[in-house]
Short mmCIF file of C-alpha atoms in Angstrom, two decimals:
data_model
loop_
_atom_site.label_atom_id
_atom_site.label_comp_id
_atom_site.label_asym_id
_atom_site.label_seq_id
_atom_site.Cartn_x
_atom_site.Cartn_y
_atom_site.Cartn_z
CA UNK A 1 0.00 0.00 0.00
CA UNK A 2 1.48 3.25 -0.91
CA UNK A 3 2.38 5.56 2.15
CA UNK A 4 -0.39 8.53 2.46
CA UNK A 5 2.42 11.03 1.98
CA UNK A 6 3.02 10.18 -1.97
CA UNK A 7 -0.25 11.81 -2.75
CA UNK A 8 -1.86 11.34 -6.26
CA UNK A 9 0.35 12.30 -9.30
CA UNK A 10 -1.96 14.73 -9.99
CA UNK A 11 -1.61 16.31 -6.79
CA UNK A 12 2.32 16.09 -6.40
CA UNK A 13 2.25 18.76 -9.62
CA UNK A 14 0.01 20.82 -7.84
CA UNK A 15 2.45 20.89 -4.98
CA UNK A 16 5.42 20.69 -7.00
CA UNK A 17 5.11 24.51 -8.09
CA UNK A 18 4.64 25.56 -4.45
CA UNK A 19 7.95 23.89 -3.23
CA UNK A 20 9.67 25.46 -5.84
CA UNK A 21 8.37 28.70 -4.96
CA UNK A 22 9.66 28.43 -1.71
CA UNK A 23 12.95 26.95 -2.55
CA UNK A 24 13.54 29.59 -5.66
CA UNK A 25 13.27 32.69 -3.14
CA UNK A 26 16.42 31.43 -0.94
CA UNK A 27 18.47 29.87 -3.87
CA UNK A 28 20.84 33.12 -3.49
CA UNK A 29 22.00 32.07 -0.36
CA UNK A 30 23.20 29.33 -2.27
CA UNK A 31 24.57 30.72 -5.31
CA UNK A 32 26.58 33.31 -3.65
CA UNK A 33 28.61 30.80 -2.22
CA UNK A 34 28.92 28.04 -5.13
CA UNK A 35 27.64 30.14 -8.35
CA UNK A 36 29.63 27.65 -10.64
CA UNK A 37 27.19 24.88 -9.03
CA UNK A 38 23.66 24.94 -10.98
CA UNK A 39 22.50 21.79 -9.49
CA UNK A 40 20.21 23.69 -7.01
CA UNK A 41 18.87 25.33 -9.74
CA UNK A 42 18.07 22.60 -12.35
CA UNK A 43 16.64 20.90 -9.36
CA UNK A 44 14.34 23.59 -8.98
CA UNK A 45 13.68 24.45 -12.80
CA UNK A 46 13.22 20.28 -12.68
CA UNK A 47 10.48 20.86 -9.91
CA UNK A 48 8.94 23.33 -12.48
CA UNK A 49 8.53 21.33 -15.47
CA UNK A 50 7.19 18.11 -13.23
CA UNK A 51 4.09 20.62 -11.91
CA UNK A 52 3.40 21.13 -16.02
CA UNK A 53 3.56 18.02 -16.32
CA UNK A 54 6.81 18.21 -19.11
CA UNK A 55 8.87 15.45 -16.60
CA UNK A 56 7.87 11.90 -15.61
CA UNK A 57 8.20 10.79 -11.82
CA UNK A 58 10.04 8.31 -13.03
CA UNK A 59 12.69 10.26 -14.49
CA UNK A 60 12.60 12.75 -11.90
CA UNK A 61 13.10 9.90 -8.83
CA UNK A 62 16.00 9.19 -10.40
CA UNK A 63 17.37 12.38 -9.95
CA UNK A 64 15.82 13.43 -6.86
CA UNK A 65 19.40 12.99 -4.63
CA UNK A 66 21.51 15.31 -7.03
CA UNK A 67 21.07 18.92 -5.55
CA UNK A 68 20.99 17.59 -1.96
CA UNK A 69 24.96 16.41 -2.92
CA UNK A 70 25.19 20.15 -3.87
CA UNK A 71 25.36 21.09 -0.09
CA UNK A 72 28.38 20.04 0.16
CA UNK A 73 29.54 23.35 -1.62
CA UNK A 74 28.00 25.93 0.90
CA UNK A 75 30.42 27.17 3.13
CA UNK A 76 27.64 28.66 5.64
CA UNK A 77 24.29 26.93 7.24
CA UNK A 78 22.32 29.08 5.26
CA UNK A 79 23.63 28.03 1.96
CA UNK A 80 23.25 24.47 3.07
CA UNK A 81 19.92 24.31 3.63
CA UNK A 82 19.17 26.30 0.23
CA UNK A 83 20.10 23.28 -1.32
CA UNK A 84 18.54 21.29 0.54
CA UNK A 85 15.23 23.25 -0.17
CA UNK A 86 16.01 22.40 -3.88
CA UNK A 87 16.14 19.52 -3.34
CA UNK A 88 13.12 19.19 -1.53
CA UNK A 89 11.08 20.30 -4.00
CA UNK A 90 12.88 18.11 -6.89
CA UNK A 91 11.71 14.94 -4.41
CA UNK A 92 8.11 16.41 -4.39
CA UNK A 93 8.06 14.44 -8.19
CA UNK A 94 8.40 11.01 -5.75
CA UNK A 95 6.44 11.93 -2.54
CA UNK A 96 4.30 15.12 -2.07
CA UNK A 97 5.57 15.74 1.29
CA UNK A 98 8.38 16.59 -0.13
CA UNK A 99 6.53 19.95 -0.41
CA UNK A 100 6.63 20.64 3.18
CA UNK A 101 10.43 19.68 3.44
CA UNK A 102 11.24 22.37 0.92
CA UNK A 103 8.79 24.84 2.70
CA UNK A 104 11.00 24.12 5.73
CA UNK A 105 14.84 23.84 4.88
CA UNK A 106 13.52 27.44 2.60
CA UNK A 107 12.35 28.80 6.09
CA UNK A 108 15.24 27.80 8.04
CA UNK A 109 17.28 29.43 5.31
CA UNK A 110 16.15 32.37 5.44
CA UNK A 111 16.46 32.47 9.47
CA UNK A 112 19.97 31.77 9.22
CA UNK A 113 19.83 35.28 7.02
CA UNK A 114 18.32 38.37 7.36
CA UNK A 115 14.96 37.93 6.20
CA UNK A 116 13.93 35.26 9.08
CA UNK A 117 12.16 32.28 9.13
CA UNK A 118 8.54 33.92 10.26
CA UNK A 119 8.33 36.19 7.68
CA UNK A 120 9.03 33.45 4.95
CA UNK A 121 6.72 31.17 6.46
CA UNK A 122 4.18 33.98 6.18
CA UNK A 123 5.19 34.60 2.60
CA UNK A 124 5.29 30.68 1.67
CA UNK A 125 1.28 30.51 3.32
CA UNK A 126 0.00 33.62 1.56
CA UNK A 127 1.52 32.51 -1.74
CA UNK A 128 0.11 28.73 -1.15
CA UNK A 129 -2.64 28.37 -3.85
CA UNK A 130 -5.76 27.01 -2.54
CA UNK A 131 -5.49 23.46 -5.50
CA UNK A 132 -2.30 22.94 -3.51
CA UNK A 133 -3.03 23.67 0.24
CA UNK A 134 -6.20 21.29 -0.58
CA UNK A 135 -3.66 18.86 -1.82
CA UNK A 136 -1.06 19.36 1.14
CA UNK A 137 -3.71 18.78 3.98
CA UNK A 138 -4.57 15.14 2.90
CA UNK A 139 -0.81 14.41 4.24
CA UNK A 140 -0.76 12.83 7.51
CA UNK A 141 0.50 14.96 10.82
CA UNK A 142 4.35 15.25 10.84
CA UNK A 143 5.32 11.98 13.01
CA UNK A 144 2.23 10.23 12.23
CA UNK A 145 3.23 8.28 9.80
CA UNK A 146 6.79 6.58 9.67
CA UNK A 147 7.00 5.65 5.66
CA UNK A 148 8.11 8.76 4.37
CA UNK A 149 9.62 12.30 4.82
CA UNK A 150 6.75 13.35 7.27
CA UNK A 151 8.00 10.48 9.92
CA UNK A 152 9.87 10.46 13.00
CA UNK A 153 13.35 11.78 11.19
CA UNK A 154 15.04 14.61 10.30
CA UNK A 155 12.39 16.86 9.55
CA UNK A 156 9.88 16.51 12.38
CA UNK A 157 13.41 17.21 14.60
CA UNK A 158 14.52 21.08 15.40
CA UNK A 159 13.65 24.13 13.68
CA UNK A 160 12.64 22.02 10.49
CA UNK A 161 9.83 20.21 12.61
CA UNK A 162 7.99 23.84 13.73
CA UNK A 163 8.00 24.98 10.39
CA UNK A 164 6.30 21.78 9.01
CA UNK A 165 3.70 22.06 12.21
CA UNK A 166 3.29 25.54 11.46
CA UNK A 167 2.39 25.08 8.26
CA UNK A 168 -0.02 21.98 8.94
CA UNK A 169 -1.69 24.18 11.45
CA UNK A 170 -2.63 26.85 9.17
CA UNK A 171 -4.07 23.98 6.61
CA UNK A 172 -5.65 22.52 9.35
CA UNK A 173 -7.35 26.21 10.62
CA UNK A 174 -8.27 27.08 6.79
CA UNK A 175 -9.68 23.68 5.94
CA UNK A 176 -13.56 23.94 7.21
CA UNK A 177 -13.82 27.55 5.63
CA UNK A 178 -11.62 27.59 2.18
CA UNK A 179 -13.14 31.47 2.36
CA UNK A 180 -10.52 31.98 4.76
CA UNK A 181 -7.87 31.30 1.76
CA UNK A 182 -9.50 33.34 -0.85
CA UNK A 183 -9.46 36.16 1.76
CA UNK A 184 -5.83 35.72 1.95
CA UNK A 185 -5.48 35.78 -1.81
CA UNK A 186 -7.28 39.13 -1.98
CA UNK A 187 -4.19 41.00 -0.58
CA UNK A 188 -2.13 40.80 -3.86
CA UNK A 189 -4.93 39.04 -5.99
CA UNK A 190 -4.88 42.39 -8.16
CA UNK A 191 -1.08 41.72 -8.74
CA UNK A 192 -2.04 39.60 -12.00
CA UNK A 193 -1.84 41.79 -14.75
CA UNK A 194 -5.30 40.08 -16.34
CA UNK A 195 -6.81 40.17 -12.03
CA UNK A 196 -6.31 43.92 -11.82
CA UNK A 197 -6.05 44.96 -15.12
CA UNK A 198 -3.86 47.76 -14.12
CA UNK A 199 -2.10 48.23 -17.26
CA UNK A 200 -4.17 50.21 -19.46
CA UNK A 201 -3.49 48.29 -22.39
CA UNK A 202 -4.00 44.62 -20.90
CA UNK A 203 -7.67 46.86 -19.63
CA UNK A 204 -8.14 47.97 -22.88
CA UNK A 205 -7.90 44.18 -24.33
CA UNK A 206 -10.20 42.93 -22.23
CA UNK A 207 -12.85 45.94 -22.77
CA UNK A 208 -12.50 44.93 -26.50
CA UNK A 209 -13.05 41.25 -25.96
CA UNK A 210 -16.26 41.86 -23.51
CA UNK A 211 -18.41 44.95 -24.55
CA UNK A 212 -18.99 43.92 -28.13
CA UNK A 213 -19.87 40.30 -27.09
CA UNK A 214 -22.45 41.65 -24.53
CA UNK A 215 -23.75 44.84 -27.18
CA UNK A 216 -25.86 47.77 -26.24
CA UNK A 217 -25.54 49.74 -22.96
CA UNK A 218 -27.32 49.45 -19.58
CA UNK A 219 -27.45 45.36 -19.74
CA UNK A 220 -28.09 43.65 -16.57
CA UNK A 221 -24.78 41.59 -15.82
CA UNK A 222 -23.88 38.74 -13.44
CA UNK A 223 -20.45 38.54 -12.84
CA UNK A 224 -19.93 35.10 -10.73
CA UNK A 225 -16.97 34.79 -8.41
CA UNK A 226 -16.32 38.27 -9.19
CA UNK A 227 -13.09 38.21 -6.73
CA UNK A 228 -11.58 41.80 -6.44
CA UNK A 229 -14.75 43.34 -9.00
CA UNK A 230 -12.24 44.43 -11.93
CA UNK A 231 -14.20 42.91 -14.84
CA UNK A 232 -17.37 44.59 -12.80
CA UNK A 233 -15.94 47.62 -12.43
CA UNK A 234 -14.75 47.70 -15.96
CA UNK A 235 -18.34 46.52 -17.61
CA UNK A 236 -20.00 49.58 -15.87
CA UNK A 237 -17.53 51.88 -16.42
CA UNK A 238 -17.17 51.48 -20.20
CA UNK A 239 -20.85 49.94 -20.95
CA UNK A 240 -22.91 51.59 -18.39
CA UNK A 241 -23.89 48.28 -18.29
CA UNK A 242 -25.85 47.26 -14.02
CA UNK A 243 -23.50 44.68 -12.75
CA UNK A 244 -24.15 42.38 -9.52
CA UNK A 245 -21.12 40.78 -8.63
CA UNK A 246 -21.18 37.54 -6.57
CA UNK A 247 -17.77 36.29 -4.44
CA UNK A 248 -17.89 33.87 -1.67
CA UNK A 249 -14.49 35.51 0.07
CA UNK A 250 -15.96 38.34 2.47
CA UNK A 251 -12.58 40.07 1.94
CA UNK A 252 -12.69 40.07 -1.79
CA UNK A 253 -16.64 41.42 -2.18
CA UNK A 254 -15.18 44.30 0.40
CA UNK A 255 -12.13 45.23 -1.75
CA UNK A 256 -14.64 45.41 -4.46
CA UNK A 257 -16.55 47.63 -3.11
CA UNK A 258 -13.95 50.02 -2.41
CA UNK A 259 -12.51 49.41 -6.19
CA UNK A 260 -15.99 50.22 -7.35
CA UNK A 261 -17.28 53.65 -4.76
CA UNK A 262 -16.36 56.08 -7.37
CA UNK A 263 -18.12 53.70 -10.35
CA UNK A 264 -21.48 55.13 -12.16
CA UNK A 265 -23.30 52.73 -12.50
CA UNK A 266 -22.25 51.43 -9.42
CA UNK A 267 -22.13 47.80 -9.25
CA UNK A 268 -23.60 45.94 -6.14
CA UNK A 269 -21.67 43.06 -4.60
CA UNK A 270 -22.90 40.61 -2.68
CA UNK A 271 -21.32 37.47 -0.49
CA UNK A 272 -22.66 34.62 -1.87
CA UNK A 273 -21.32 30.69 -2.84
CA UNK A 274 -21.09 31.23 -7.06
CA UNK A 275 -22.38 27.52 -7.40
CA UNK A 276 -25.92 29.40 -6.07
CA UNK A 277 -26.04 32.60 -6.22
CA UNK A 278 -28.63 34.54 -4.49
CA UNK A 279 -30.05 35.91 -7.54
CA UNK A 280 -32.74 36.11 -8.97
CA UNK A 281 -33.99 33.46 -11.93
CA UNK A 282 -34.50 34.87 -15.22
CA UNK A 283 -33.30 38.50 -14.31
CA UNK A 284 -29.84 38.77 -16.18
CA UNK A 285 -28.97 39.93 -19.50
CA UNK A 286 -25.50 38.23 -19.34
CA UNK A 287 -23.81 35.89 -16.96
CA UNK A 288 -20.16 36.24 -16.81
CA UNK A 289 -17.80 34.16 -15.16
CA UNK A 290 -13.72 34.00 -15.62
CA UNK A 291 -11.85 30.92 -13.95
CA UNK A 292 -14.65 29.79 -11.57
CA UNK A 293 -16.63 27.14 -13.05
CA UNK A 294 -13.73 24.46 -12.90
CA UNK A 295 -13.55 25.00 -9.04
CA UNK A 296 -17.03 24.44 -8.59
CA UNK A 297 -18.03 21.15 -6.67
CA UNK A 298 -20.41 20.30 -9.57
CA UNK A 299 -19.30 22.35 -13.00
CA UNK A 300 -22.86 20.91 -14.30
CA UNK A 301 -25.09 21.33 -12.06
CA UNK A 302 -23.51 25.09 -11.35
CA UNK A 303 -23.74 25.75 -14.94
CA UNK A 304 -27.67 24.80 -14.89
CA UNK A 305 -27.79 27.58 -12.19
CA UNK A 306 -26.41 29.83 -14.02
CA UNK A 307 -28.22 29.35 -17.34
CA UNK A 308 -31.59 29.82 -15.01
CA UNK A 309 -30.29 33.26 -14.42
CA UNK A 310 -30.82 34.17 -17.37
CA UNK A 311 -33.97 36.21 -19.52
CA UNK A 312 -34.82 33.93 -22.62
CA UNK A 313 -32.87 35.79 -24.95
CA UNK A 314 -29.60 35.91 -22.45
CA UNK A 315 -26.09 35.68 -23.03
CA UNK A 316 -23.55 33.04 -21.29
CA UNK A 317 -20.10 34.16 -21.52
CA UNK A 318 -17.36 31.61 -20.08
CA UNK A 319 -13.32 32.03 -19.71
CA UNK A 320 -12.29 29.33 -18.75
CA UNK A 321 -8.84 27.08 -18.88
CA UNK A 322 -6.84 24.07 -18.16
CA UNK A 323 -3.82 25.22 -16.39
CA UNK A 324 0.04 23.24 -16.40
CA UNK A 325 -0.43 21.96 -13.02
CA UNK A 326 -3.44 19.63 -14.13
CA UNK A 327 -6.45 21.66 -12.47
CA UNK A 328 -9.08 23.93 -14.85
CA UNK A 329 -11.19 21.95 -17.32
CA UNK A 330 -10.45 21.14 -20.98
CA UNK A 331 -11.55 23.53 -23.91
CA UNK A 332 -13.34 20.10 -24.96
CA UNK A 333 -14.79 19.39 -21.62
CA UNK A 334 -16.11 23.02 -20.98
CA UNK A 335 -17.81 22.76 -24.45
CA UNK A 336 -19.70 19.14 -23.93
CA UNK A 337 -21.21 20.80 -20.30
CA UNK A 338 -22.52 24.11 -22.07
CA UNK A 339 -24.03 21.85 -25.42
CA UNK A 340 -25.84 19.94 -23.32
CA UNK A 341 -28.51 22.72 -22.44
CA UNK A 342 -27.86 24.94 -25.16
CA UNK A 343 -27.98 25.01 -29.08
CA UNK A 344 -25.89 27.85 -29.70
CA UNK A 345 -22.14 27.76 -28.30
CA UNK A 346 -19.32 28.96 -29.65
CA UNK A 347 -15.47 28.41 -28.91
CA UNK A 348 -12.27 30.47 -29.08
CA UNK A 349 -8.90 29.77 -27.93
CA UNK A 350 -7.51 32.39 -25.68
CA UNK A 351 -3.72 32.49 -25.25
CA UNK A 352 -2.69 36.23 -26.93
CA UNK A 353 -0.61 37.42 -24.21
CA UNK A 354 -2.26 40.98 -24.57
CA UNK A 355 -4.54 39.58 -21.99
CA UNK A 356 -2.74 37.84 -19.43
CA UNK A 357 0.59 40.53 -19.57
CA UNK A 358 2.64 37.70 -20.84
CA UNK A 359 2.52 34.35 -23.23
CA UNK A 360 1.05 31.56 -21.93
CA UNK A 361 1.27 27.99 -22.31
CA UNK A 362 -1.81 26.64 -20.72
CA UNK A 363 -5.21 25.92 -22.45
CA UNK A 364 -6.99 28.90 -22.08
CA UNK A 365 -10.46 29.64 -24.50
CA UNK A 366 -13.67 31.51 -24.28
CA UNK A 367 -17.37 30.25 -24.68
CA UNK A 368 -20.24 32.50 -25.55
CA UNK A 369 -23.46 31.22 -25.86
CA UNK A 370 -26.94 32.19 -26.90
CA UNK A 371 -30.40 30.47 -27.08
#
């Protein structure tokens, strides 16, 4: 029976993106003692293309000792256990508890140097993406379970074993209410270039793509998991169009409120689960949703709710992906769900970078659909 800290393969590239994360941001404390010694580094870029799935586990467990041989060039504690983050996070391709090791030799790093080991645990939880910290809490307490990295060893000893408890302790306190994650992400949710749209030419794409596809002025919009209320605020700003903007985070539905005080119209926001919204059936012009319906419990079923949203001659607009760490759903996938209650549907594929402030290699597309 395989130990319960190997999690899924699906899951360890979740993780695997995470760990390297964690171990990328101390890697200098490597590097400036060994910088002719890139095995840290390929361990990490490694750790990279295993999340997008571009590396077997196979192939990667076979390499999984190499940059934790690279310690022996670090002439300082610090530098030691930046390798040893790297090659946490290469390991995550064999067990995902890996994860957690190179969340804490990243942490003990960066307490051997200025920055300190709270403040990177602090970083590593705000910048843990709620697919992974989903996937890190089905690993067993550190100590519980003796058949992997997570038993009685090295890491559960020392300074390594309160960052790992630390850590488990926040997934554990954030389980029962994944709000209380999304109201973390709100703090730099904006920092996206296609979340806050701050660049005036990555705005101007999007206000291109939308307001024909919706036509007129003044139509009544429902923007579903809203987050931060940028595509709200946007749509009422350029299309006068009335916008009600759903978000289950309480945090996110406030910061869009503030985003929006100065709007006319002025959208309203509301806390509410997207999956079923309190809104009313049949009262919406449009429904609009961007990178929600994957995450829902029941992408049909939520879909259904949605369509009953809307007036008999409404509009269903969808962006939607499959991302390189395995989560989203397929262009192919997202298509079947919306033909099965409507006649009309049409498909794009939606990688130009002028949206997302960069090129991207995940499957990204828009559906719009009519009666």
């Amino acid at each position: 029976m395989p130990s319960p800290q190997s999690l899924s393969e699906e899951d360890r590239r979740r993780v695997a993106a995470w760990a390297a994360d964690c171990a990328e941001r101390v890697l200098h404390l490597f590097e400036a003692e060994a910088p002719a010694d890139d095995r840290p580094r390929n361990a990490i870029a490694r750790a990279r293309a295993f999340a997008r799935g571009e590396l077997s586990t196979a192939g990667e467990i076979r390499q999984r000792f190499v940059a934790g041989r690279a310690a022996h060039s670090a002439t300082s504690p610090a530098g030691v256990a930046a390798a040893r983050a790297a090659a946490q996070a290469a390991g995550v391709a064999h067990m995902g508890a890996h994860a957690l090791g190179a969340a804490a030799y990243a942490a003990r790093a960066a307490g051997f140097a200025a920055d300190g080991a709270v403040h990177e645990l602090e970083w590593q939880l705000a910048h843990l993406s709620p697919e992974a910290a989903i996937a890190l809490r089905q690993l067993p307490p550190l100590g519980d379970d003796t058949a992997g990295p997570l038993g009685p060893g090295l890491l559960a000893s020392g300074d390594l074993g309160e960052h790992i408890r630390r850590i488990q302790a926040d997934l554990l306190r954030t389980r029962d209410d994944p709000r209380t994650l999304w109201d973390a992400e709100a703090e730099t949710f904006d920092d996206a270039p296609d979340h806050g749209l701050l660049d005036p030419d990555i705005r101007r794409a999007w206000a291109h793509l939308l307001l024909p596809l919706i036509g007129g002025r003044g139509r009544r919009i429902a923007d579903l998991g809203c987050g931060t209320g940028t595509l709200s605020v946007l749509l009422a700003t350029e299309g006068g169009h009335l916008v009600t903007g759903v978000d289950f985070s309480p945090e996110m539905v406030r910061r869009a409120r503030e985003k929006a005080s100065d709007t006319a119209p002025e959208p309203e926001f509301i806390v509410g689960d997207a999956a079923d919204p309190p809104l009313p059936l049949g009262g919406f012009d449009v429904v609009l949703s961007r990178h929600v319906l994957w995450a829902m419990p029941d992408p049909a079923t939520a879909l259904q709710t949605w369509l009953d949203l809307l007036t008999p001659t409404g509009i269903l607009i969808l962006v939607e992906g499959q991302w390189h760490t395995g989560v989203g759903l397929s262009a192919e996938e997202c298509f079947a769900l919306v033909s099965a209650s409507r006649k009309n549907v049409e498909i794009r594929m939606f990688d130009d970078p002028a949206y997302w402030g960069g090129p991207v290699s995940d499957e990204r597309y828009l559906i719009v659909s009519t009666p």
